[in-house]
C-alpha positions as a Python dict, from the first residue, in 0.01 Angstrom:
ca = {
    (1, 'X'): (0, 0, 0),
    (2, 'X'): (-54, -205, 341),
    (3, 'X'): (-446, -197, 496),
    (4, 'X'): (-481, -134, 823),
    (5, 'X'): (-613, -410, 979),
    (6, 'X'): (-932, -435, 1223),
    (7, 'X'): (-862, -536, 1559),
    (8, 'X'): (-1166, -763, 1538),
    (9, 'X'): (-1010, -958, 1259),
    (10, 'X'): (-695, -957, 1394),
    (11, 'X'): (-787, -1120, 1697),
    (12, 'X'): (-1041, -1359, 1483),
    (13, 'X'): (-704, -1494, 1299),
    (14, 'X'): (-539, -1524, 1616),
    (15, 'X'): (-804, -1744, 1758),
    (16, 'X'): (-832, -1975, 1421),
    (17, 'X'): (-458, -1989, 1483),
    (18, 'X'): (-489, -2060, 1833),
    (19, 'X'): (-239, -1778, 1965),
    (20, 'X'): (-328, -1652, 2273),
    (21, 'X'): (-20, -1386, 2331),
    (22, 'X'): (39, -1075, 2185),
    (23, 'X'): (406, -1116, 2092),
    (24, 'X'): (336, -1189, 1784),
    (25, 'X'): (54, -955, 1671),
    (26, 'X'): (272, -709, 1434),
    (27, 'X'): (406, -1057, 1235),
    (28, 'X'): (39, -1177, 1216),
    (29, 'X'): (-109, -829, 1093),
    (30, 'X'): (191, -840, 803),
    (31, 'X'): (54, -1201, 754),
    (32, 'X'): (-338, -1094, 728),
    (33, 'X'): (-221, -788, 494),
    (34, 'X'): (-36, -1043, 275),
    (35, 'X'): (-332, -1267, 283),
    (36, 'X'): (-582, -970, 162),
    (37, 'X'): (-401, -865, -110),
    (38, 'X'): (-328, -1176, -219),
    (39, 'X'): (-690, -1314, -241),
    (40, 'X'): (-749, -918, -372),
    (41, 'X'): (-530, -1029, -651),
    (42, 'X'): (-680, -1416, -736),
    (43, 'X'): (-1004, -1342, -682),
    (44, 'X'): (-1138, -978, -701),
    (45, 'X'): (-1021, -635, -585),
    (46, 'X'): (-1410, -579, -408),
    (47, 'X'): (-1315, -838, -212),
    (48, 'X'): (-1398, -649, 177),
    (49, 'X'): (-1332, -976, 415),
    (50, 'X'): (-1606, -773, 662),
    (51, 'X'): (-1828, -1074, 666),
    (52, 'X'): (-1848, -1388, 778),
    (53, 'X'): (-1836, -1535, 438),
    (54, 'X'): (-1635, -1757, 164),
    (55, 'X'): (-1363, -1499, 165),
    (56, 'X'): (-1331, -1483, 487),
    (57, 'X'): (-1268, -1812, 519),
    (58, 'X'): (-1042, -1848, 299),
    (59, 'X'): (-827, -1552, 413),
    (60, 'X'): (-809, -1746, 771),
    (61, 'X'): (-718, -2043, 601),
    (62, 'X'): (-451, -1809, 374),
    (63, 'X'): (-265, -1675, 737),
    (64, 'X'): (-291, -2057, 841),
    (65, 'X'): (-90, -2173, 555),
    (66, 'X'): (129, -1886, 605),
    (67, 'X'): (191, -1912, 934),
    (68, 'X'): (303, -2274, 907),
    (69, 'X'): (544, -2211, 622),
    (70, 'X'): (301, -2377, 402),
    (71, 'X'): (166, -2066, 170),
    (72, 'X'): (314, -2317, -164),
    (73, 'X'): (50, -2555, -64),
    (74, 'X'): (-256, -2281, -60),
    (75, 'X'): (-343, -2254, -350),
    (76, 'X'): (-296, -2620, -495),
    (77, 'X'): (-514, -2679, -185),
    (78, 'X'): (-805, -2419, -189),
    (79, 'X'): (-802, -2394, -595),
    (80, 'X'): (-1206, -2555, -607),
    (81, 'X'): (-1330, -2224, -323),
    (82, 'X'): (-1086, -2001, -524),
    (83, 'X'): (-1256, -2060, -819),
    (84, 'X'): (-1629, -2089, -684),
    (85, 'X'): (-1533, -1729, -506),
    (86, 'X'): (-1418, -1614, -851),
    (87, 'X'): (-1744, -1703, -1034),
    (88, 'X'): (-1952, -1529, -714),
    (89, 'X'): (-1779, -1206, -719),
    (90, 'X'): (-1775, -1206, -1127),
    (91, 'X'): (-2146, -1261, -1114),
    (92, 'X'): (-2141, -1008, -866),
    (93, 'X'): (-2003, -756, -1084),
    (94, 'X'): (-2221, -843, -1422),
    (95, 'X'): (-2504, -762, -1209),
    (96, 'X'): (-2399, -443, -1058),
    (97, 'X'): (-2285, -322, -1449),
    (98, 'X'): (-2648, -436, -1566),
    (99, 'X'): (-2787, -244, -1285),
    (100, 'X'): (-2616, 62, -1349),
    (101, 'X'): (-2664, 78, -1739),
    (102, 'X'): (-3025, 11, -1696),
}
């Protein structure tokens, strides 16, 4: 299932990658949707990228690697805000089940 992809945040990614034409849009909206599900998958599925936050950050940083051939190297690299994003989002979700069994 591919997400369709905001033009705000697909022109955000373009500017942390520094591309200023629009050849390449299509490749860098695959690279974004590979980026999303991927973090989706190592970090939490609630995961929204709306914000300017952790995840968002680190889903820039995800197209970056990607981008320069480098995706290997991500998550070696970014393992400590992988992690501290995991514990967020899992203490997230413990206090959204307490809230709704109270």
């Amino acid at each position: 299932m591919t997400v369709d992809v905001p033009t705000a945040l697909l022109e955000e990614v373009k500017d942390y990658l520094q591309v200023t034409w629009n050849d390449e849009d299509s490749r860098i909206t695959r690279d974004i949707q590979r980026s999303m599900a991927n973090l989706q998958t190592l970090i939490s599925p609630s995961l929204t990228f709306t914000e300017e936050d952790d995840s968002r950050q680190l889903l820039l940083d995800c197209c970056r690697y990607i981008r320069n051939n480098s995706y290997e190297y991500f998550q070696p690299n970014f393992i400590e805000e992988i992690q501290s994003l995991q514990w967020k989002e899992a203490i997230k979700e413990c206090a959204n089940d307490a809230k709704s069994s109270a």
